[in-house]
């Protein structure tokens, strides 16, 4: 079983049934994936109500677009996660992002990330398969930059702030880090 | 023609999420016609997908699935092909923000975007802040559908009851009990056909409905029927 498929749920078969108009299959997909997808959206939009809006819109999109899923272009589970991530990213990149106005929240974030460029910001406890080894080969700053962007939905500017490093340096870390990852994975 | 290194940078920025809103829109437009860019995005999505497992799972609230289901039923199978305005995030955000303007815009959108056979539309809004809670659609004047726009929390010892009243009637007549977050089809067998300006309301009643032949609890949402031209 691929490391990223935690159970035997057949995402491609679910999408095929949804494309034929099966609402019960959509519900089965929801029951199987909603908590993981909501977790992904939450990390990016950082607000429960907004994350649930993202999931709502994502499931409506899955319903409408299931018939456009093409198995030759990648696995079905990835197609579903990409819809959720891009909806979440589009939301936070639009001007609607709710900035936490609460000073305590901001201070907590700053304290948490004060030494982030030196230490690992992410405890990688999940099994990431081959990607894991490749990530571990990156130096900490590159790894943190990539994970802040992908998992937390940070902009270059936000990453620079969290890692207390210049913007240009962060951009270079991400570019070189991704290049190493791609090479390692291929 | 986009250069290879530009493509790589766009694909990386798009998949990682570091692009601005405007850049994301550009990439999304370009993805439709640039197969090379599409291939790069898909390859990177596949490589980075395991990272989604770093986000801790979050249990969705119980009202989320009913809300999705209501949107699907609302959109209807005939509209399955296209993107529907009522499923857009902006609209939902507007609705929860409330305000009479939103109700008016919603009514307008309903009127202009409905399937051609819709004869009447009612937006039921909260009396305090005019935030819309339900929509009534009727394709004939004998049959109507009540559609939830938000999942209400109803105490276990209470029920929601749906009522209608014509100005000429002395009091409202019950159209039955309503479950929060669920659509309801109502046949107007025992009542005169629907009319423009007919009043509809949802009230909070004791469990299993009002003990009298009129509402006894507070009005949660109220609105009048508008005839579709």
mmCIF file of C-alpha atoms in Angstrom, chain A residues 3-4 6 18-19 21 23 26-27 30 34-36 38-40 42-43 48 50 52-57 59-61 63-64 67 73 75 77-78 81-82 85-87 89-91 93-94 96 122-124 126-128 131 135 146-147 149-151 154-156 159 174-175 178 181-182 185-186, chain B residues 5 8-9 11-22 24-25 28 38-73 75-77 79-84 86-90 92-93 96:
data_model
loop_
_atom_site.group_PDB
_atom_site.id
_atom_site.type_symbol
_atom_site.label_atom_id
_atom_site.label_comp_id
_atom_site.label_asym_id
_atom_site.label_seq_id
_atom_site.Cartn_x
_atom_site.Cartn_y
_atom_site.Cartn_z
ATOM 1 C CA UNK A 3 2.470 5.236 2.421
ATOM 2 C CA UNK A 4 -0.008 7.983 1.832
ATOM 3 C CA UNK A 6 -3.824 5.051 5.308
ATOM 4 C CA UNK A 18 -19.703 10.643 -7.713
ATOM 5 C CA UNK A 19 -19.287 11.534 -11.394
ATOM 6 C CA UNK A 21 -24.293 11.327 -9.554
ATOM 7 C CA UNK A 23 -24.582 11.453 -3.442
ATOM 8 C CA UNK A 26 -19.814 11.697 -1.847
ATOM 9 C CA UNK A 27 -21.014 11.198 1.711
ATOM 10 C CA UNK A 30 -16.764 12.867 3.325
ATOM 11 C CA UNK A 34 -13.394 15.157 6.067
ATOM 12 C CA UNK A 35 -11.363 15.231 9.293
ATOM 13 C CA UNK A 36 -8.061 15.010 7.441
ATOM 14 C CA UNK A 38 -10.415 19.918 7.505
ATOM 15 C CA UNK A 39 -7.074 19.598 9.297
ATOM 16 C CA UNK A 40 -5.259 20.612 6.109
ATOM 17 C CA UNK A 42 -7.380 24.666 9.193
ATOM 18 C CA UNK A 43 -3.596 24.926 9.092
ATOM 19 C CA UNK A 48 -12.409 26.925 12.054
ATOM 20 C CA UNK A 50 -13.420 29.584 7.382
ATOM 21 C CA UNK A 52 -15.405 24.615 7.189
ATOM 22 C CA UNK A 53 -16.402 27.063 4.430
ATOM 23 C CA UNK A 54 -13.416 25.791 2.439
ATOM 24 C CA UNK A 55 -14.465 22.184 2.964
ATOM 25 C CA UNK A 56 -18.046 22.993 1.995
ATOM 26 C CA UNK A 57 -16.929 24.603 -1.230
ATOM 27 C CA UNK A 59 -17.073 19.099 -1.617
ATOM 28 C CA UNK A 60 -19.412 21.031 -3.898
ATOM 29 C CA UNK A 61 -16.504 21.343 -6.356
ATOM 30 C CA UNK A 63 -19.407 16.904 -6.821
ATOM 31 C CA UNK A 64 -19.371 19.153 -9.878
ATOM 32 C CA UNK A 67 -16.280 13.717 -14.053
ATOM 33 C CA UNK A 73 -2.870 12.587 -14.459
ATOM 34 C CA UNK A 75 -3.954 9.643 -7.993
ATOM 35 C CA UNK A 77 -6.636 11.203 -3.388
ATOM 36 C CA UNK A 78 -4.134 13.838 -4.517
ATOM 37 C CA UNK A 81 -6.456 17.205 -1.483
ATOM 38 C CA UNK A 82 -5.335 19.658 -4.175
ATOM 39 C CA UNK A 85 -5.539 23.164 -0.510
ATOM 40 C CA UNK A 86 -6.032 25.513 -3.440
ATOM 41 C CA UNK A 87 -9.410 26.659 -2.157
ATOM 42 C CA UNK A 89 -4.867 29.157 -0.389
ATOM 43 C CA UNK A 90 -7.099 31.230 -2.669
ATOM 44 C CA UNK A 91 -9.066 32.262 0.396
ATOM 45 C CA UNK A 93 -4.380 35.062 -0.462
ATOM 46 C CA UNK A 94 -7.487 37.088 -1.216
ATOM 47 C CA UNK A 96 -10.352 38.317 3.192
ATOM 48 C CA UNK A 122 7.727 20.463 12.490
ATOM 49 C CA UNK A 123 7.842 17.217 14.377
ATOM 50 C CA UNK A 124 7.461 14.715 11.589
ATOM 51 C CA UNK A 126 3.521 10.774 10.312
ATOM 52 C CA UNK A 127 5.014 8.329 7.850
ATOM 53 C CA UNK A 128 5.773 10.369 4.770
ATOM 54 C CA UNK A 131 9.566 12.091 0.908
ATOM 55 C CA UNK A 135 13.162 16.025 3.688
ATOM 56 C CA UNK A 146 9.074 24.550 2.609
ATOM 57 C CA UNK A 147 6.866 23.217 5.392
ATOM 58 C CA UNK A 149 4.699 27.376 2.959
ATOM 59 C CA UNK A 150 3.030 24.049 2.164
ATOM 60 C CA UNK A 151 1.493 23.125 5.511
ATOM 61 C CA UNK A 154 2.706 31.137 4.705
ATOM 62 C CA UNK A 155 3.832 33.716 2.155
ATOM 63 C CA UNK A 156 7.542 34.371 1.599
ATOM 64 C CA UNK A 159 8.264 32.786 6.474
ATOM 65 C CA UNK A 174 12.732 27.380 -0.912
ATOM 66 C CA UNK A 175 14.005 27.262 -4.463
ATOM 67 C CA UNK A 178 12.543 22.154 -3.645
ATOM 68 C CA UNK A 181 13.610 17.366 -2.979
ATOM 69 C CA UNK A 182 12.684 16.857 -6.636
ATOM 70 C CA UNK A 185 12.419 11.937 -5.256
ATOM 71 C CA UNK A 186 13.073 11.247 -8.908
ATOM 72 C CA UNK B 5 12.592 28.142 -15.517
ATOM 73 C CA UNK B 8 9.159 25.745 -12.751
ATOM 74 C CA UNK B 9 8.939 28.791 -10.559
ATOM 75 C CA UNK B 11 4.469 25.639 -10.584
ATOM 76 C CA UNK B 12 6.481 25.664 -7.341
ATOM 77 C CA UNK B 13 4.916 28.875 -6.095
ATOM 78 C CA UNK B 14 1.449 27.677 -6.977
ATOM 79 C CA UNK B 15 1.737 24.260 -5.329
ATOM 80 C CA UNK B 16 3.618 25.512 -2.265
ATOM 81 C CA UNK B 17 1.171 28.381 -1.929
ATOM 82 C CA UNK B 18 3.582 31.323 -1.823
ATOM 83 C CA UNK B 19 2.069 33.210 -4.792
ATOM 84 C CA UNK B 20 -0.146 36.265 -4.332
ATOM 85 C CA UNK B 21 -3.850 36.167 -5.161
ATOM 86 C CA UNK B 22 -3.253 37.863 -8.514
ATOM 87 C CA UNK B 24 -2.582 32.504 -8.414
ATOM 88 C CA UNK B 25 -5.353 33.697 -10.722
ATOM 89 C CA UNK B 28 -5.012 29.103 -12.819
ATOM 90 C CA UNK B 38 -0.105 21.523 -15.854
ATOM 91 C CA UNK B 39 2.277 18.556 -15.937
ATOM 92 C CA UNK B 40 4.745 20.322 -13.654
ATOM 93 C CA UNK B 41 2.045 21.307 -11.177
ATOM 94 C CA UNK B 42 0.667 17.773 -11.118
ATOM 95 C CA UNK B 43 4.095 16.224 -10.644
ATOM 96 C CA UNK B 44 4.917 18.508 -7.732
ATOM 97 C CA UNK B 45 1.456 18.027 -6.162
ATOM 98 C CA UNK B 46 2.051 14.273 -6.248
ATOM 99 C CA UNK B 47 5.532 14.568 -4.730
ATOM 100 C CA UNK B 48 4.457 16.846 -1.885
ATOM 101 C CA UNK B 49 1.094 15.186 -1.140
ATOM 102 C CA UNK B 50 2.483 13.223 1.857
ATOM 103 C CA UNK B 51 3.074 16.584 3.602
ATOM 104 C CA UNK B 52 -0.696 16.933 4.054
ATOM 105 C CA UNK B 53 -0.295 14.303 6.764
ATOM 106 C CA UNK B 54 1.584 16.813 8.921
ATOM 107 C CA UNK B 55 -1.691 18.629 9.602
ATOM 108 C CA UNK B 56 -3.486 17.134 12.609
ATOM 109 C CA UNK B 57 -6.996 15.908 11.752
ATOM 110 C CA UNK B 58 -9.835 18.197 12.877
ATOM 111 C CA UNK B 59 -13.306 16.775 13.456
ATOM 112 C CA UNK B 60 -15.852 18.774 11.391
ATOM 113 C CA UNK B 61 -18.885 20.124 13.230
ATOM 114 C CA UNK B 62 -22.009 17.966 12.812
ATOM 115 C CA UNK B 63 -23.743 20.666 10.785
ATOM 116 C CA UNK B 64 -21.162 20.674 7.975
ATOM 117 C CA UNK B 65 -22.355 17.628 6.049
ATOM 118 C CA UNK B 66 -26.050 18.693 6.185
ATOM 119 C CA UNK B 67 -24.942 22.081 4.877
ATOM 120 C CA UNK B 68 -23.055 20.495 1.974
ATOM 121 C CA UNK B 69 -26.034 18.262 1.272
ATOM 122 C CA UNK B 70 -28.415 21.216 1.325
ATOM 123 C CA UNK B 71 -26.221 23.046 -1.185
ATOM 124 C CA UNK B 72 -26.189 19.993 -3.450
ATOM 125 C CA UNK B 73 -29.955 19.609 -3.305
ATOM 126 C CA UNK B 75 -28.135 23.270 -6.854
ATOM 127 C CA UNK B 76 -30.161 20.427 -8.273
ATOM 128 C CA UNK B 77 -29.143 17.903 -10.841
ATOM 129 C CA UNK B 79 -27.260 22.457 -12.707
ATOM 130 C CA UNK B 80 -24.667 19.786 -12.053
ATOM 131 C CA UNK B 81 -22.566 20.837 -15.022
ATOM 132 C CA UNK B 82 -21.840 24.456 -14.275
ATOM 133 C CA UNK B 83 -20.444 26.263 -11.301
ATOM 134 C CA UNK B 84 -23.293 27.561 -9.198
ATOM 135 C CA UNK B 86 -24.930 29.692 -4.401
ATOM 136 C CA UNK B 87 -22.081 27.356 -3.647
ATOM 137 C CA UNK B 88 -19.500 30.092 -3.685
ATOM 138 C CA UNK B 89 -17.645 31.007 -0.567
ATOM 139 C CA UNK B 90 -18.365 34.698 -1.002
ATOM 140 C CA UNK B 92 -21.857 32.061 2.314
ATOM 141 C CA UNK B 93 -19.676 34.643 3.952
ATOM 142 C CA UNK B 96 -23.376 34.817 7.757
#
